[in-house]
Amino acid sequence: MTDRFEPDGASATMMAVVTEAQGGFEQLRYRKVRRPLPKDGEVLVHVLAAGVNNTDINTRVGWYASTVTASTGESLEPAGDGPPEAGGWQGATPFPMIQGTDCAGRIAGLGAGVDPGLLGRRVLVRPCMRVNGFHDPATRWLAADFDGAFAQFVAVPASEAFVVDCDWTDAELASLPCAYGTSENMLHRARVGAGEVVLVTGASGGVGSATVQLARRRGAKVIAIASRSKHDDLRSIGAERLLDRADDPAEVLGAESVDVVIDNVAGQGFPTLLKALRRGGRYVSSGAIAGPIVSLDMRDLYLKDLTLIGTTAWDEPVFPNLIGYIERREIRPLVAATYPLADIAKAQKDFLEKRHVGKLVLIPPPAGQA
């Protein structure tokens, strides 16, 4: 059988970045591969832009393995001795594969049973797919469980391609799906409402800057934590108060001073975040870029009636909400830089430097070009 990444004379081809195996940047190969064909109920999306995310790097290096205890920036190789198949979100990552969790594009082909009116429409792809419906937390993720958007074309279920009508650029649209979906899901699960005080860690990153905007959109008062050089940018998108990364939130703000903590940093700073929460407060997370192993004083948890919320599977309203926010101009994208798809290694290295505010986005070559 011909490998899906080996072009043959009978199939149309495309350019893509194939991640050959778990490992470093050397595993990223920009090459010609077979173009996917949409199956029944699927659409073929011509990828116009694809965002860079932590999860693409983490999956490549096997960071999700339980043996890994380092932060996402400490090493480009997995720590510990776990087998490669343990390093994916839900077990084995199907290498070789095309990664790329964020996808903005146009519908270029239709499988059987798909509305022909979708052809040519600009869409965002929902990367978190609830395979058994929204009553079941089981998920299937673009670029973690099947081929993603670091390519000229990608095939996805028609139900996961959301038409969007706006004047944003393709790069701006591609800055949204993973970061803003993750953020909206955390805010939705934590039931953040108007007038609440929300503390956002890692606020200059893709998820963090999305959370600043989306929490403000809900009427919350946002306190953002980031390096001082990024404070002006965060203030411009709605942060009312800024803390430096070296600050102790409980000491600077006072104990029991915030209603909700949105934290994708974790690491050594985790304990003081719980001390900053008010009685009955909520802590919600979908990541741990500063390290997955934390210290928890159980007395902070139970004596203060705190709720700790972990989020990965997105709830049903999340992605439709985002499309509405875009079309009603209630949020705005933050694109720090764009790169040709062929320069993915440079884009990911720049991403790991954490000097930017917002998102880095990859642009595939036009269809028919290498």
PDB file of C-alpha atoms in Angstrom, residues 40 78 84 96 114 116 192-193 215 219 236 246 255 292 299 308 314-315:
ATOM      1  CA  ASP A  40     -18.430  11.165   2.903  1.00  0.00           C
ATOM      2  CA  PRO A  78      11.166  14.714  26.372  1.00  0.00           C
ATOM      3  CA  PRO A  84       7.281   7.603  22.446  1.00  0.00           C
ATOM      4  CA  PRO A  96       4.396  10.469  10.701  1.00  0.00           C
ATOM      5  CA  VAL A 114     -22.225  17.830   2.070  1.00  0.00           C
ATOM      6  CA  PRO A 116     -22.851  22.314  -2.069  1.00  0.00           C
ATOM      7  CA  VAL A 192     -17.108  34.131  34.642  1.00  0.00           C
ATOM      8  CA  GLY A 193     -19.563  37.004  34.916  1.00  0.00           C
ATOM      9  CA  ALA A 215     -12.957  38.089  30.086  1.00  0.00           C
ATOM     10  CA  GLY A 219     -17.650  42.442  31.885  1.00  0.00           C
ATOM     11  CA  SER A 236      -4.532  48.167  25.135  1.00  0.00           C
ATOM     12  CA  ALA A 246       8.241  38.032  39.379  1.00  0.00           C
ATOM     13  CA  ALA A 255      -5.032  37.387  50.046  1.00  0.00           C
ATOM     14  CA  PRO A 292       3.145  20.214  35.312  1.00  0.00           C
ATOM     15  CA  ARG A 299      -6.105  23.562  53.413  1.00  0.00           C
ATOM     16  CA  LEU A 308     -10.379  23.532  40.699  1.00  0.00           C
ATOM     17  CA  TRP A 314     -14.618  22.099  24.529  1.00  0.00           C
ATOM     18  CA  ASP A 315     -18.278  22.625  25.420  1.00  0.00           C
TER      19      ASP A 315
END
